[in-house]
Amino acid sequence: MSLPIYLDYAASTPVATEVVDAMTVALRSPALQANPSAGTHAAGRQAAVVVELARAQVAGLIGADPDEVIFTSGATEADNLAIIGAARFREAQGRHLVTALTEHKAVIESVRYLARQGWRVTWLKPDAGGRIGPDAVLAALEPETVLVSIMHVNNETGTIQDVGGIGSVCRERGVLLHVDAAQSAGRLPIDVRDLHIDLLSLSGHKLYGPKGVGALFIDRERVRRVEPLLFGGGQERGLRPGTLATHQSIGLGEACRLAGERLVPDRSHVTGLRDDLWSRLRDVPGVLLNGDPEHTAGHILNVSVEGVEGESLHAGLGELAVASGAACTSLTDEPSYVLRVLGRSATLARSSVRFSFGRPTTRADIERAAGIFVRTVDSLRRQSPALPPRLPEPPKGAMLVRGEAGSAEAGTWVVFSGWVQDGRVSHLEAQVFGCPDTRLACDRVVHLLAGGGRAQISGLDPLALGQTLGIPLAKAGRLLIIQDALRNCLADWDNGS
Ligand SMILES: *Cc1c(COP(=O)(O)O)cnc(C)c1O
């Protein structure tokens, strides 16, 4: 068994060799073991020097000054600190925020936290591609608005937001703009001055740096301060106290330096791969592109597939490490809220696949991924209840029975059809739109009922069958749909005879 093809660079990137080397040197070097805040001795000052160098490298990637960058544990913490910290610091000016329904959870949950504390929030709904016009932001601004938080590139679709246009609007009205740039930093050019960004979050592990480190840019003049979320020894100007992680800072700095150097070739590499994959998938009927086809970052291709159930689709893509909208694989039960906001049905949100590409991805990876995807979709569709059943020639004097239950919208849709002859099932076939467990149970049903009569059908208990097969109790509802389909089969049989 070969390893799955890794196509999940939007979730995390491997650490670049250069970064590993820089971090290893830092971790091994006796000269860099002191606390960077220990200014009273040379060892501490030496550690501080390399941390400040790293800070300058981070600042350099986004056109900021080094003293405007503070290290955090990642983009999640940076988002929390930017939003909660800035809102609290400016509380006297008003308690209204503007953000979008398609933001990352780190933003959404920070805003929801403030909403529970009494802040009012305007949640902007983007267009079908995921874009929000600066005029929509303008229209949402109120005299009490203190902060707008809009991400640069969406982590599910790759859609690029017009942050520069939104920044101009915010600046004109004296409202702060926070941008979650976890997906764009190191992938797109960013200049915080040109784009009028006041606060910006980025993450190490999205740009070939280590996990567990990120940064928040805070515009020195326009923001001045945010209320800290942590309290302690006063490091990072008191905004993010705690001993600075020398090796993590160095890793992030080196990753930012490298990303800045490789910005253009990296982007053209992933964009080429994305275009290649899309050219191979776009002609498959019912494959829909999610996100804005024009304003796209290039490292993400997100598609939904019509007529295919999400969990089975994902299971069929087992050789690919991709992100999926299907409930069984994500942390929450909701199929992608981002795709739902963009107008996709729950079924299409579940049958979505996010491919994302990075430096190590090759053309051969794309070719193989496309082949696996096309074969999986094809094989699932051949079993669809929407097609006529593929029954053999009927035996002499046989009667057709058919029983159907569920629907694609409900996530489970089952049709049994077969020939009955002399009171026995001579051939039975199941057509299934459903999760792998439902398929497994249907296969067993077909096997168990071969040659059986009415009594076998009515006596078959799908819940007990599910237990035998080790199907989780949470899927009992799907098993009951199988039972309904069998009952309808019996009713059909009774009608016909
Ligand atoms: C990954 C990601 C985050 C979270 O970053 P961490 O460093 O993992 O906390 C936040 N926002 C977006 C858009 C992301 O893609």
mmCIF file of N, CA, C and O and ligand atoms in Angstrom, residues 10-12 72-79 102-107 151-156 180-184 187 201-206 210-215 299 354, ligand 1:
data_model
loop_
_atom_site.group_PDB
_atom_site.id
_atom_site.type_symbol
_atom_site.label_atom_id
_atom_site.label_comp_id
_atom_site.label_asym_id
_atom_site.label_seq_id
_atom_site.Cartn_x
_atom_site.Cartn_y
_atom_site.Cartn_z
ATOM 1 N N ALA A 10 -4.269 23.115 2.238
ATOM 2 C CA ALA A 10 -5.005 24.212 2.867
ATOM 3 C C ALA A 10 -5.225 23.915 4.350
ATOM 4 O O ALA A 10 -5.504 24.813 5.135
ATOM 5 N N ALA A 11 -5.116 22.648 4.734
ATOM 6 C CA ALA A 11 -5.258 22.281 6.150
ATOM 7 C C ALA A 11 -3.918 22.393 6.867
ATOM 8 O O ALA A 11 -3.846 22.833 8.006
ATOM 9 N N SER A 12 -2.858 21.989 6.192
ATOM 10 C CA SER A 12 -1.519 22.149 6.753
ATOM 11 C C SER A 12 -0.485 21.816 5.690
ATOM 12 O O SER A 12 -0.727 20.973 4.828
ATOM 13 N N THR A 72 2.248 34.671 18.106
ATOM 14 C CA THR A 72 1.156 33.987 18.799
ATOM 15 C C THR A 72 1.338 32.481 18.589
ATOM 16 O O THR A 72 2.308 32.058 17.956
ATOM 17 N N SER A 73 0.374 31.713 19.061
ATOM 18 C CA SER A 73 0.462 30.255 18.888
ATOM 19 C C SER A 73 -0.077 29.811 17.531
ATOM 20 O O SER A 73 -0.036 28.631 17.204
ATOM 21 N N GLY A 74 -0.619 30.737 16.757
ATOM 22 C CA GLY A 74 -1.168 30.392 15.446
ATOM 23 C C GLY A 74 -2.175 31.438 15.022
ATOM 24 O O GLY A 74 -2.361 32.458 15.703
ATOM 25 N N ALA A 75 -2.845 31.150 13.912
ATOM 26 C CA ALA A 75 -3.824 32.117 13.416
ATOM 27 C C ALA A 75 -5.070 32.145 14.297
ATOM 28 O O ALA A 75 -5.726 33.180 14.423
ATOM 29 N N THR A 76 -5.415 31.036 14.910
ATOM 30 C CA THR A 76 -6.587 31.029 15.799
ATOM 31 C C THR A 76 -6.400 32.035 16.920
ATOM 32 O O THR A 76 -7.278 32.873 17.183
ATOM 33 N N GLU A 77 -5.250 31.969 17.568
ATOM 34 C CA GLU A 77 -5.009 32.913 18.660
ATOM 35 C C GLU A 77 -4.931 34.341 18.135
ATOM 36 O O GLU A 77 -5.454 35.267 18.758
ATOM 37 N N ALA A 78 -4.302 34.519 16.974
ATOM 38 C CA ALA A 78 -4.196 35.867 16.406
ATOM 39 C C ALA A 78 -5.581 36.432 16.101
ATOM 40 O O ALA A 78 -5.854 37.611 16.357
ATOM 41 N N ASP A 79 -6.462 35.595 15.560
ATOM 42 C CA ASP A 79 -7.836 36.041 15.275
ATOM 43 C C ASP A 79 -8.555 36.442 16.569
ATOM 44 O O ASP A 79 -9.214 37.484 16.635
ATOM 45 N N THR A 102 -18.987 33.421 6.065
ATOM 46 C CA THR A 102 -18.081 32.417 5.505
ATOM 47 C C THR A 102 -16.684 32.481 6.125
ATOM 48 O O THR A 102 -15.746 31.879 5.615
ATOM 49 N N GLU A 103 -16.551 33.199 7.238
ATOM 50 C CA GLU A 103 -15.241 33.289 7.885
ATOM 51 C C GLU A 103 -14.844 31.941 8.500
ATOM 52 O O GLU A 103 -15.677 31.059 8.705
ATOM 53 N N HIS A 104 -13.574 31.835 8.837
ATOM 54 C CA HIS A 104 -13.081 30.657 9.567
ATOM 55 C C HIS A 104 -13.707 30.651 10.964
ATOM 56 O O HIS A 104 -14.037 31.697 11.504
ATOM 57 N N LYS A 105 -13.819 29.453 11.537
ATOM 58 C CA LYS A 105 -14.409 29.328 12.883
ATOM 59 C C LYS A 105 -13.676 30.176 13.924
ATOM 60 O O LYS A 105 -14.283 30.608 14.898
ATOM 61 N N ALA A 106 -12.381 30.369 13.736
ATOM 62 C CA ALA A 106 -11.622 31.156 14.711
ATOM 63 C C ALA A 106 -12.148 32.586 14.775
ATOM 64 O O ALA A 106 -12.161 33.219 15.833
ATOM 65 N N VAL A 107 -12.610 33.102 13.644
ATOM 66 C CA VAL A 107 -13.215 34.440 13.598
ATOM 67 C C VAL A 107 -14.662 34.368 14.075
ATOM 68 O O VAL A 107 -15.095 35.139 14.937
ATOM 69 N N MET A 151 -11.882 37.820 5.857
ATOM 70 C CA MET A 151 -10.691 37.052 5.506
ATOM 71 C C MET A 151 -10.199 37.374 4.093
ATOM 72 O O MET A 151 -10.967 37.830 3.259
ATOM 73 N N HIS A 152 -8.915 37.122 3.853
ATOM 74 C CA HIS A 152 -8.346 37.418 2.535
ATOM 75 C C HIS A 152 -8.699 36.314 1.541
ATOM 76 O O HIS A 152 -9.268 36.575 0.486
ATOM 77 N N VAL A 153 -8.379 35.060 1.902
ATOM 78 C CA VAL A 153 -8.676 33.920 1.028
ATOM 79 C C VAL A 153 -9.438 32.892 1.845
ATOM 80 O O VAL A 153 -9.007 32.530 2.945
ATOM 81 N N ASN A 154 -10.557 32.438 1.314
ATOM 82 C CA ASN A 154 -11.360 31.460 2.049
ATOM 83 C C ASN A 154 -10.681 30.095 2.067
ATOM 84 O O ASN A 154 -10.195 29.609 1.042
ATOM 85 N N ASN A 155 -10.687 29.471 3.236
ATOM 86 C CA ASN A 155 -9.980 28.204 3.407
ATOM 87 C C ASN A 155 -10.696 27.018 2.762
ATOM 88 O O ASN A 155 -10.095 25.976 2.567
ATOM 89 N N GLU A 156 -11.962 27.147 2.443
ATOM 90 C CA GLU A 156 -12.646 26.016 1.802
ATOM 91 C C GLU A 156 -12.674 26.147 0.288
ATOM 92 O O GLU A 156 -12.557 25.150 -0.415
ATOM 93 N N ASP A 180 -8.037 37.927 8.311
ATOM 94 C CA ASP A 180 -7.477 36.606 8.546
ATOM 95 C C ASP A 180 -6.789 36.198 7.242
ATOM 96 O O ASP A 180 -7.436 35.914 6.238
ATOM 97 N N ALA A 181 -5.456 36.199 7.277
ATOM 98 C CA ALA A 181 -4.685 35.918 6.064
ATOM 99 C C ALA A 181 -3.988 34.560 6.159
ATOM 100 O O ALA A 181 -2.972 34.331 5.498
ATOM 101 N N ALA A 182 -4.550 33.645 6.955
ATOM 102 C CA ALA A 182 -3.906 32.336 7.137
ATOM 103 C C ALA A 182 -3.724 31.610 5.806
ATOM 104 O O ALA A 182 -2.741 30.911 5.606
ATOM 105 N N GLN A 183 -4.676 31.783 4.882
ATOM 106 C CA GLN A 183 -4.586 31.081 3.594
ATOM 107 C C GLN A 183 -3.812 31.874 2.542
ATOM 108 O O GLN A 183 -3.422 31.308 1.515
ATOM 109 N N SER A 184 -3.639 33.171 2.767
ATOM 110 C CA SER A 184 -3.026 33.986 1.712
ATOM 111 C C SER A 184 -1.579 34.359 2.008
ATOM 112 O O SER A 184 -0.781 34.534 1.083
ATOM 113 N N ARG A 187 1.246 33.026 0.016
ATOM 114 C CA ARG A 187 0.706 32.506 -1.245
ATOM 115 C C ARG A 187 0.357 33.622 -2.209
ATOM 116 O O ARG A 187 0.423 33.451 -3.422
ATOM 117 N N SER A 201 -3.871 38.388 10.670
ATOM 118 C CA SER A 201 -3.460 37.123 11.305
ATOM 119 C C SER A 201 -2.803 36.224 10.274
ATOM 120 O O SER A 201 -3.289 36.129 9.143
ATOM 121 N N LEU A 202 -1.734 35.539 10.676
ATOM 122 C CA LEU A 202 -1.174 34.506 9.807
ATOM 123 C C LEU A 202 -0.706 33.328 10.640
ATOM 124 O O LEU A 202 -0.582 33.429 11.860
ATOM 125 N N SER A 203 -0.469 32.210 9.953
ATOM 126 C CA SER A 203 -0.173 30.953 10.640
ATOM 127 C C SER A 203 1.067 30.290 10.052
ATOM 128 O O SER A 203 1.219 30.222 8.830
ATOM 129 N N GLY A 204 1.933 29.772 10.921
ATOM 130 C CA GLY A 204 3.159 29.122 10.462
ATOM 131 C C GLY A 204 2.916 27.894 9.596
ATOM 132 O O GLY A 204 3.511 27.735 8.537
ATOM 133 N N HIS A 205 1.995 27.037 10.027
ATOM 134 C CA HIS A 205 1.870 25.742 9.350
ATOM 135 C C HIS A 205 1.074 25.808 8.055
ATOM 136 O O HIS A 205 0.873 24.797 7.400
ATOM 137 N N LYS A 206 0.621 27.010 7.666
ATOM 138 C CA LYS A 206 -0.020 27.147 6.365
ATOM 139 C C LYS A 206 0.985 27.639 5.319
ATOM 140 O O LYS A 206 0.660 27.740 4.151
ATOM 141 N N PRO A 210 6.402 25.715 11.086
ATOM 142 C CA PRO A 210 5.913 24.740 12.078
ATOM 143 C C PRO A 210 4.489 25.036 12.538
ATOM 144 O O PRO A 210 4.004 26.157 12.401
ATOM 145 N N LYS A 211 3.833 24.013 13.075
ATOM 146 C CA LYS A 211 2.550 24.201 13.740
ATOM 147 C C LYS A 211 2.800 24.840 15.100
ATOM 148 O O LYS A 211 3.881 24.727 15.656
ATOM 149 N N GLY A 212 1.800 25.513 15.614
ATOM 150 C CA GLY A 212 1.920 26.076 16.954
ATOM 151 C C GLY A 212 2.576 27.440 17.007
ATOM 152 O O GLY A 212 2.981 27.890 18.076
ATOM 153 N N VAL A 213 2.708 28.084 15.861
ATOM 154 C CA VAL A 213 3.199 29.467 15.878
ATOM 155 C C VAL A 213 2.512 30.253 14.761
ATOM 156 O O VAL A 213 2.200 29.717 13.704
ATOM 157 N N GLY A 214 2.237 31.492 15.049
ATOM 158 C CA GLY A 214 1.633 32.389 14.066
ATOM 159 C C GLY A 214 1.974 33.807 14.473
ATOM 160 O O GLY A 214 2.822 34.017 15.357
ATOM 161 N N ALA A 215 1.339 34.750 13.827
ATOM 162 C CA ALA A 215 1.641 36.134 14.161
ATOM 163 C C ALA A 215 0.418 37.003 13.950
ATOM 164 O O ALA A 215 -0.467 36.680 13.159
ATOM 165 N N HIS A 299 -4.446 27.605 -4.976
ATOM 166 C CA HIS A 299 -3.994 26.365 -4.312
ATOM 167 C C HIS A 299 -5.157 25.473 -3.906
ATOM 168 O O HIS A 299 -4.936 24.408 -3.326
ATOM 169 N N ARG A 354 -12.516 19.072 -1.274
ATOM 170 C CA ARG A 354 -11.543 20.151 -1.424
ATOM 171 C C ARG A 354 -10.176 19.542 -1.678
ATOM 172 O O ARG A 354 -9.610 18.888 -0.835
HETATM 173 C C1 LIG B 1 -5.837 27.327 9.371
HETATM 174 C C2 LIG B 1 -6.617 28.559 9.493
HETATM 175 C C3 LIG B 1 -6.792 29.202 10.729
HETATM 176 C C4 LIG B 1 -6.256 28.616 12.011
HETATM 177 O O1 LIG B 1 -4.865 28.664 12.046
HETATM 178 P P1 LIG B 1 -4.048 27.881 13.189
HETATM 179 O O2 LIG B 1 -2.678 28.433 13.056
HETATM 180 O O3 LIG B 1 -4.156 26.453 12.847
HETATM 181 O O4 LIG B 1 -4.676 28.223 14.485
HETATM 182 C C5 LIG B 1 -7.509 30.362 10.772
HETATM 183 N N1 LIG B 1 -8.032 30.885 9.656
HETATM 184 C C6 LIG B 1 -7.895 30.309 8.453
HETATM 185 C C7 LIG B 1 -8.496 30.966 7.262
HETATM 186 C C8 LIG B 1 -7.184 29.127 8.337
HETATM 187 O O5 LIG B 1 -7.072 28.554 7.144
#
